[in-house]
PDB file of C-alpha atoms and ligand atoms in Angstrom:
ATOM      1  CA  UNK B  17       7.869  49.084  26.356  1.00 55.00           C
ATOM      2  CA  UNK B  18       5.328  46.909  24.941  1.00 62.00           C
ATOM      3  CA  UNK B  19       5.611  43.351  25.154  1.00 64.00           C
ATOM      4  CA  UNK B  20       4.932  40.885  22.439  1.00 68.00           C
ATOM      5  CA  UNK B  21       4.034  36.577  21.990  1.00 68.00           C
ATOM      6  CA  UNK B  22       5.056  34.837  19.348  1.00 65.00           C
ATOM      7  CA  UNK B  23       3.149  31.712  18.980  1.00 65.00           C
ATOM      8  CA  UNK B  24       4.735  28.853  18.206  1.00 72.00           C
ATOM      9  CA  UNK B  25       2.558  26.341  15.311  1.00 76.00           C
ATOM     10  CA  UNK B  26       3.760  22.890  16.024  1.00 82.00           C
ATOM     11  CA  UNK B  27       3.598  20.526  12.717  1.00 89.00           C
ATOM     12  CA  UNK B  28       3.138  17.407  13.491  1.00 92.00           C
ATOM     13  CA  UNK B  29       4.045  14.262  11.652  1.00 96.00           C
ATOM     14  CA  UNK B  30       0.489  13.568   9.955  1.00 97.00           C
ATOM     15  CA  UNK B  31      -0.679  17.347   9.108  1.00 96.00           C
ATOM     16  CA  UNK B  32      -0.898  16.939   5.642  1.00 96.00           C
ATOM     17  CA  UNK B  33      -2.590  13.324   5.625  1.00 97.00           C
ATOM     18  CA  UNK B  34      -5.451  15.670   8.070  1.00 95.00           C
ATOM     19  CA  UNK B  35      -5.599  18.126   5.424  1.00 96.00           C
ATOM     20  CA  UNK B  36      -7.487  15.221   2.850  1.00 97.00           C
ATOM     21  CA  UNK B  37     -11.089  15.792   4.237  1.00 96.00           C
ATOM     22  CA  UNK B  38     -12.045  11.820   4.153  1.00 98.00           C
ATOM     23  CA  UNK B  39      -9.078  10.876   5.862  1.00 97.00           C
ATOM     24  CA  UNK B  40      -9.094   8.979   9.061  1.00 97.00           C
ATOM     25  CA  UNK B  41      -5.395   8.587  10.689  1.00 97.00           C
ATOM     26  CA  UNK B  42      -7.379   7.147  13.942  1.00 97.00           C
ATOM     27  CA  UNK B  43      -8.311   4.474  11.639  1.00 98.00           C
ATOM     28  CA  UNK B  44      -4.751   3.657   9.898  1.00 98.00           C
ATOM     29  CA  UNK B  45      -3.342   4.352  13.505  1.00 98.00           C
ATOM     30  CA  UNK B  46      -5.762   1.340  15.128  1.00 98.00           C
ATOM     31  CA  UNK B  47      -4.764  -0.690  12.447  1.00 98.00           C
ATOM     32  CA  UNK B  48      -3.555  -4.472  12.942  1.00 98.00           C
ATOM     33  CA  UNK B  49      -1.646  -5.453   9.567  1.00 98.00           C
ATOM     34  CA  UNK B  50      -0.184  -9.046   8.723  1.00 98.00           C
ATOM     35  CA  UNK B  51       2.662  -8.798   6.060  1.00 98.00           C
ATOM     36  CA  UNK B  52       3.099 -11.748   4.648  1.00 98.00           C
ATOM     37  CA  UNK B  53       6.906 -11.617   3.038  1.00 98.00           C
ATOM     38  CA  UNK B  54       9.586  -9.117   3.521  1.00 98.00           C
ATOM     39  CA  UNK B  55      11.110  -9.473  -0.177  1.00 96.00           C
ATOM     40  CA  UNK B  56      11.258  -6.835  -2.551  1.00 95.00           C
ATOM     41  CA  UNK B  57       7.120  -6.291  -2.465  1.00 96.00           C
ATOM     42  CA  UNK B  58       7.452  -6.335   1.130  1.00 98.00           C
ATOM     43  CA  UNK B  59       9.973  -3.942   1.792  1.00 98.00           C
ATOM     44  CA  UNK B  60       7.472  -1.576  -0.222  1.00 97.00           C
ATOM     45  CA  UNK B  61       4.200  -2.252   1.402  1.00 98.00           C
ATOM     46  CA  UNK B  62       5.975  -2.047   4.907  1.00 98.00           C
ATOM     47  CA  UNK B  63       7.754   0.907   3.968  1.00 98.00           C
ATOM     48  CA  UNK B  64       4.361   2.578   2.837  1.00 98.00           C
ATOM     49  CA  UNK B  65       2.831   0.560   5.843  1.00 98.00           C
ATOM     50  CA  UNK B  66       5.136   3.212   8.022  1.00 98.00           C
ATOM     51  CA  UNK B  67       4.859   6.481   6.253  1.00 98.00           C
ATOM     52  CA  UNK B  68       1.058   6.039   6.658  1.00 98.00           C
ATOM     53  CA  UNK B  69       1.038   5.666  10.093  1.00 98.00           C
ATOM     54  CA  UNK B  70      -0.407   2.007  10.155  1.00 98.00           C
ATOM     55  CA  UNK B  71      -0.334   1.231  13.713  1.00 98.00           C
ATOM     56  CA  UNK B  72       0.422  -2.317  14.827  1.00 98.00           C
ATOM     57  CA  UNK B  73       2.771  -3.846  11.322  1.00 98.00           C
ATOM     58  CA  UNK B  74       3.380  -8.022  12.058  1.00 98.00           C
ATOM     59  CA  UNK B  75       6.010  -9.064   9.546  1.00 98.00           C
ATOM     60  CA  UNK B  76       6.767 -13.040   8.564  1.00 98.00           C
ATOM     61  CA  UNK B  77       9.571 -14.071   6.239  1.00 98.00           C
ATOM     62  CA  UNK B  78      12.011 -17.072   6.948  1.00 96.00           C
ATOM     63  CA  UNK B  79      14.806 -15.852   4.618  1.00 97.00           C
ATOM     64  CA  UNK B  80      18.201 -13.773   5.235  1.00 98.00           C
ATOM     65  CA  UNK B  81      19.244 -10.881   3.094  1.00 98.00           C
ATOM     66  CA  UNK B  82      21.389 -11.662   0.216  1.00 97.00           C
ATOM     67  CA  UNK B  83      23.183  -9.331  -1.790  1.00 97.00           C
ATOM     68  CA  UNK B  84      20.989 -10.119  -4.919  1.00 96.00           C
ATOM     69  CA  UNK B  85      17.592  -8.382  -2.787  1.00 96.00           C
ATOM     70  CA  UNK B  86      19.701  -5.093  -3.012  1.00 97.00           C
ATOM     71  CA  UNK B  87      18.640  -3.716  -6.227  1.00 95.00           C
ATOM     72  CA  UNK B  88      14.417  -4.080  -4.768  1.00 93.00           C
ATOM     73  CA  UNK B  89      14.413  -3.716  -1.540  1.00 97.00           C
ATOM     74  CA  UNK B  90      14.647  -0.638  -0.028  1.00 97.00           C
ATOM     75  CA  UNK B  91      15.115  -1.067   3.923  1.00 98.00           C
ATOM     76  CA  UNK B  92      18.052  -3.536   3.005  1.00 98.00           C
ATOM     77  CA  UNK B  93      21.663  -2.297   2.940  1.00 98.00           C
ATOM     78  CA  UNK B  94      24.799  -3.974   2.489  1.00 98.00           C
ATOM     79  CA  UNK B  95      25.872  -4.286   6.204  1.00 98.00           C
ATOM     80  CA  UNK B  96      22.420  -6.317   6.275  1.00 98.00           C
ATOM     81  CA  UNK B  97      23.496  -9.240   4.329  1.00 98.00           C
ATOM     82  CA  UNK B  98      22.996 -12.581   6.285  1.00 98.00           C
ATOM     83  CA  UNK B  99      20.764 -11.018   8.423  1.00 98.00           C
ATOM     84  CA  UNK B 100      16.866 -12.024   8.674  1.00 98.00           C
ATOM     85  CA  UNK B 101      14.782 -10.197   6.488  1.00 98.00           C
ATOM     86  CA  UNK B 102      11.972  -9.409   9.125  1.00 98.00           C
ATOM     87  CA  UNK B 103      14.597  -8.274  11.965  1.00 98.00           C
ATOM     88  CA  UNK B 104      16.059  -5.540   9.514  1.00 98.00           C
ATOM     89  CA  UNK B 105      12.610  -4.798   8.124  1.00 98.00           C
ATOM     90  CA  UNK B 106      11.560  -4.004  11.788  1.00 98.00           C
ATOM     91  CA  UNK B 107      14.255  -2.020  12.564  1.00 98.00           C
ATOM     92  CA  UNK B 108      14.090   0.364   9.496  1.00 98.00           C
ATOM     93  CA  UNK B 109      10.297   0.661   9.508  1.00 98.00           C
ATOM     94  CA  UNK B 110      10.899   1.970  13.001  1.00 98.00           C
ATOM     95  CA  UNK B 111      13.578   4.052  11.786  1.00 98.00           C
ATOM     96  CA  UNK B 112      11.183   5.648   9.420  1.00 98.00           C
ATOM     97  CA  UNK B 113       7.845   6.165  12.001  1.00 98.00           C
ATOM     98  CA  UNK B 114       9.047   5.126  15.697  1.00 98.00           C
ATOM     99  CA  UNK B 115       5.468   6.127  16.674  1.00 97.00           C
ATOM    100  CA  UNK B 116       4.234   2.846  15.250  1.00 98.00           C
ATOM    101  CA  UNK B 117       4.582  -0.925  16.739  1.00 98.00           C
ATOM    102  CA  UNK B 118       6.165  -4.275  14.598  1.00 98.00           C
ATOM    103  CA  UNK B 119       6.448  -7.306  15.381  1.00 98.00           C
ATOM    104  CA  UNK B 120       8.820  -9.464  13.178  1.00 98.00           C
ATOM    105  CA  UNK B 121       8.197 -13.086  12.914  1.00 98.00           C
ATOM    106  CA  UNK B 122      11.456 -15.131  11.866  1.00 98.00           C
ATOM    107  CA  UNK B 123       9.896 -18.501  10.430  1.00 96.00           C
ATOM    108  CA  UNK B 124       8.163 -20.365   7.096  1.00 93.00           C
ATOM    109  CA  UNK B 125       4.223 -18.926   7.381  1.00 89.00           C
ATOM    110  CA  UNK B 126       3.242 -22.207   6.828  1.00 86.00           C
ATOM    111  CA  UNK B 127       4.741 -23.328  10.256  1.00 88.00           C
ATOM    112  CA  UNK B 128       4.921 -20.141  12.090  1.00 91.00           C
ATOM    113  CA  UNK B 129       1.900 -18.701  12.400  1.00 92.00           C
ATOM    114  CA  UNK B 130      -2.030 -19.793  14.028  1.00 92.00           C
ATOM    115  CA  UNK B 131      -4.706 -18.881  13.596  1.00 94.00           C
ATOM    116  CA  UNK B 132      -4.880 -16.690  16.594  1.00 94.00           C
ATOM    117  CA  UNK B 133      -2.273 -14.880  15.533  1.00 93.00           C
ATOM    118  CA  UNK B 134      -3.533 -14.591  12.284  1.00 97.00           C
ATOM    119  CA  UNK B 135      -7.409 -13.443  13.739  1.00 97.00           C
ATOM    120  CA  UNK B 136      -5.141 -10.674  15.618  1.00 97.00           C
ATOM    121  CA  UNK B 137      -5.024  -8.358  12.440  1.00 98.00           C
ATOM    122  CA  UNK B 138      -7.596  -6.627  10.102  1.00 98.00           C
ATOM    123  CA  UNK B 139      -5.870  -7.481   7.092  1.00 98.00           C
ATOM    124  CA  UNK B 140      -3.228 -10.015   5.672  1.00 98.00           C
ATOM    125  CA  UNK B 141      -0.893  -8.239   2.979  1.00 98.00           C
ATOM    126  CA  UNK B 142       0.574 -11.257   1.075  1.00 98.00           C
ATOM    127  CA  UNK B 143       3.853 -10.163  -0.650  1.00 97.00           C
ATOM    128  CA  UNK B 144       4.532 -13.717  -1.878  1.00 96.00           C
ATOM    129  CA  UNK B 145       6.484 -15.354  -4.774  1.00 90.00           C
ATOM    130  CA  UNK B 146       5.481 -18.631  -4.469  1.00 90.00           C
ATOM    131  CA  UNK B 147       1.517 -20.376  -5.352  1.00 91.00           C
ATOM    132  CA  UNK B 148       2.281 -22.700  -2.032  1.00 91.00           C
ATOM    133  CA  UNK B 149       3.205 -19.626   0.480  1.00 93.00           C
ATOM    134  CA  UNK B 150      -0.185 -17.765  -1.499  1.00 95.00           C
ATOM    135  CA  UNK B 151      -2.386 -21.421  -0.988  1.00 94.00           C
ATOM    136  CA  UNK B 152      -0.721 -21.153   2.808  1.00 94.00           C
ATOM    137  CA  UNK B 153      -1.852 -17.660   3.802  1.00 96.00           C
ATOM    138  CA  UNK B 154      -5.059 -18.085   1.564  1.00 97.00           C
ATOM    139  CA  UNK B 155      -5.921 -20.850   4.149  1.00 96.00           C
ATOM    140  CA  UNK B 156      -5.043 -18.986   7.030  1.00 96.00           C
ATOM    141  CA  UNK B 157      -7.308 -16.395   6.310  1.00 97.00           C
ATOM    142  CA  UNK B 158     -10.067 -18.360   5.565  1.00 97.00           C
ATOM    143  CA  UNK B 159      -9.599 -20.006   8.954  1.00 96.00           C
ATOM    144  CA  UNK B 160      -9.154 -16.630  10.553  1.00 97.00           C
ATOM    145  CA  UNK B 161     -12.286 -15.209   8.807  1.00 97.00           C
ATOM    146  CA  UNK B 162     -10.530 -11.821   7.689  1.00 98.00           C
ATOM    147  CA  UNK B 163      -9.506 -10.769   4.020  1.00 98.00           C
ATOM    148  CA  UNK B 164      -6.510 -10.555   2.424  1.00 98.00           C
ATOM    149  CA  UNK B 165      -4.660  -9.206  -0.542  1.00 98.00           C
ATOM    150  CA  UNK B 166      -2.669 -10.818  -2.715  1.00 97.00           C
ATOM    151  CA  UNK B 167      -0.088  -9.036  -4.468  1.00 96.00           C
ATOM    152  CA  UNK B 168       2.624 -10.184  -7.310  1.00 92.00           C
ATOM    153  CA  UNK B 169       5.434  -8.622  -9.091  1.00 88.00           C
ATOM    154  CA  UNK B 170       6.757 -10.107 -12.872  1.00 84.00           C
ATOM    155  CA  UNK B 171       9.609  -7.852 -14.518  1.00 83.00           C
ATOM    156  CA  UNK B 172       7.188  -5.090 -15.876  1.00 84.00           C
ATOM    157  CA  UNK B 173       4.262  -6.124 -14.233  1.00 87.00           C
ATOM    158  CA  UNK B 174       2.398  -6.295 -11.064  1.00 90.00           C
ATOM    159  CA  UNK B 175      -0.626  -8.232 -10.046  1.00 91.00           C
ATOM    160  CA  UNK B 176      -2.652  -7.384  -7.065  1.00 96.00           C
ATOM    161  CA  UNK B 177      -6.248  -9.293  -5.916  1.00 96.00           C
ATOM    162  CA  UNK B 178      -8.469  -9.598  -3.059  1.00 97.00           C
ATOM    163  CA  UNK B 179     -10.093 -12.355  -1.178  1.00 98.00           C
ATOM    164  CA  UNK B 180     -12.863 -11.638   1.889  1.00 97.00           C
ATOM    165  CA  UNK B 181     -13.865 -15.183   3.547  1.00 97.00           C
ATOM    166  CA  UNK B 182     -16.596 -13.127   4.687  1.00 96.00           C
ATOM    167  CA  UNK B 183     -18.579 -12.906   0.882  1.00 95.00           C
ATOM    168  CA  UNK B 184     -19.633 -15.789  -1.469  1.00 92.00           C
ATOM    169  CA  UNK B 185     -17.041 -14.859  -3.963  1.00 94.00           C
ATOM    170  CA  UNK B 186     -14.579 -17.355  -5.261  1.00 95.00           C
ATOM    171  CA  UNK B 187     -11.186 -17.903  -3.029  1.00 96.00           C
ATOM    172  CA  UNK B 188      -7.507 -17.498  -3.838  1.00 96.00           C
ATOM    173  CA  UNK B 189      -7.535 -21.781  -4.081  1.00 94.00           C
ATOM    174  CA  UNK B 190     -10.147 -21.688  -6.601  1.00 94.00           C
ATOM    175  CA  UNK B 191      -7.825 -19.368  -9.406  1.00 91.00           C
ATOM    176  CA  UNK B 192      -4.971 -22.674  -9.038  1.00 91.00           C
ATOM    177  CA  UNK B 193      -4.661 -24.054 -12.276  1.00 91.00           C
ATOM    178  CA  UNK B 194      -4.017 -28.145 -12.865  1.00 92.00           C
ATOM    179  CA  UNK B 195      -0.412 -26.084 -14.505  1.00 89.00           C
ATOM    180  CA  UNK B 196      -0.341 -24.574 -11.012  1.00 86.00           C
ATOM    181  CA  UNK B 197      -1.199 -27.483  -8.634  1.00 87.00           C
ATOM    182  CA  UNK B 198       1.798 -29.863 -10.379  1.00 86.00           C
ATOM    183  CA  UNK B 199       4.292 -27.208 -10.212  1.00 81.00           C
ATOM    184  CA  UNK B 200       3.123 -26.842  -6.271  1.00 81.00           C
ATOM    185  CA  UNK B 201       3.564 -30.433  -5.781  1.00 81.00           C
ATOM    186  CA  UNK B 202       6.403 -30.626  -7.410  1.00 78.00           C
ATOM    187  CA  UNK B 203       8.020 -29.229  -4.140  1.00 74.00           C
ATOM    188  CA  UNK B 204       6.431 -31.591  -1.400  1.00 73.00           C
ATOM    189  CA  UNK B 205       6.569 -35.572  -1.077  1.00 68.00           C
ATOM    190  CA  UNK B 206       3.446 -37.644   0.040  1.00 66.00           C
ATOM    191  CA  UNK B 207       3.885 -36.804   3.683  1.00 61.00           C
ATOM    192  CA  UNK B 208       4.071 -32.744   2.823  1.00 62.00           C
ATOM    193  CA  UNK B 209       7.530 -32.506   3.764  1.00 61.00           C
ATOM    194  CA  UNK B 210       9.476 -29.970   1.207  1.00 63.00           C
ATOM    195  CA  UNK B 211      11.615 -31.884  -1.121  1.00 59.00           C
ATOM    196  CA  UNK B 212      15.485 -30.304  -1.464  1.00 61.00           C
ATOM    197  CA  UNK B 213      15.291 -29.484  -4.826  1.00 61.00           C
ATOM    198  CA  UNK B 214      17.319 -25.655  -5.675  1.00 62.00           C
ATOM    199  CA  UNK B 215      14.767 -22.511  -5.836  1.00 65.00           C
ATOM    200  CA  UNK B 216      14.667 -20.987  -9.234  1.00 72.00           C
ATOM    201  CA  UNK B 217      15.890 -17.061  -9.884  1.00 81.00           C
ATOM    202  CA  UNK B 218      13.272 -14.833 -11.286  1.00 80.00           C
ATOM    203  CA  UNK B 219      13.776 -12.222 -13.146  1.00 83.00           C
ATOM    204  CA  UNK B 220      12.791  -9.093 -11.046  1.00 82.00           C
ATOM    205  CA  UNK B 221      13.771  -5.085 -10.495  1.00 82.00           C
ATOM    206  CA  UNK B 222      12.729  -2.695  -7.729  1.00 82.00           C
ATOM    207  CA  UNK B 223       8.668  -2.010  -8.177  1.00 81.00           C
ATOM    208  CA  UNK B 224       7.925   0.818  -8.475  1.00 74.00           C
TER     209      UNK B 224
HETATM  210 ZN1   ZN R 312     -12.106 -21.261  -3.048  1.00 60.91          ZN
END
């Protein structure tokens, strides 16, 4: 009786990323990312972080989930709410590509992270809502001598821009407008403490 072998093709995860002839999955695996916000254009960019097969992801974000971030953000669920932003971020992005590392930072960027940290990563992804946090992280990469993106969501709308500390070309902190500066200011006393005044709704849905 003859015998026979079946061969066995194992897929793996990133076969059809291989099958693009300029990709480099070494590249996106060797990777050191900074996320810089875990709200609703977070949870995107981290979500597409993971899929990729980005390999080192840090995440900062000071905030909890409420039950208003549930319409945008897609790692968040229900059973979430209260908890911080970055430690459910973390877990889900793991959820979706355990092969990759995150680190989630739990704290205001503007007090939580140095600029060793910062000069850890390739790239800053800032997924901000605020010109302060953008001013913040714009500094920090400066500092840290790497580039960063800077990306913005309005109803209908995104905005998305790039600053390299490592060209001649103009900075995030040159684009702030005198309109820009007072409404910055308008949150911080003479000794650059934040002043308790209620954060403002926007008007946002998921991005798509
Ligand atoms: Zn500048």
């Amino acid at each position: 009786m003859d015998s026979f072998v079946i061969t066995e093709v194992q897929e793996s995860r990133y076969d059809r990323h291989h099958l693009i002839d300029w990709w480099e999955q070494n590249t996106l695996k060797g990777s050191k990312v900074l996320v810089a916000g875990a709200g609703a254009l977070g949870n995107e960019v981290l979500k597409n972080l993971a899929l990729l097969g980005v390999g080192n992801i840090t995440v900062i974000d000071f905030d909890t989930v409420s039950v208003t971030n549930l319409t945008r953000s897609v790692l968040f669920r229900e059973s979430d709410i209260g908890l911080p932003k970055v430690e459910v971020a973390r877990q889900r992005v793991l959820e979706i590509n355990p092969e990759i590392q995150i680190q989630a930072i739990h704290s205001d960027l503007e007090f939580g992270l140095g600029i060793g940290d910062v000069r850890a990563h390739d790239v800053i992804i800032g997924c901000l809502d605020s010109v302060n946090a953008r001013y913040c992280i714009n500094q920090l990469a400066y500092r840290a001598g790497i580039p960063w993106i800077n990306g913005g969501i309005g109803v209908a709308e995104g905005e998305v821009s790039f600053f390299d500390p490592n060209t001649e070309a103009a900075c995030y902190e040159c684009s702030i407008s005198n309109q820009m500066w007072e409404r910055r200011n308008q949150r911080y006393s003479c000794q650059g403490l934040k002043r308790n005044i209620p954060d403002v709704a926007m008007p946002t849905t998921a991005p798509a």
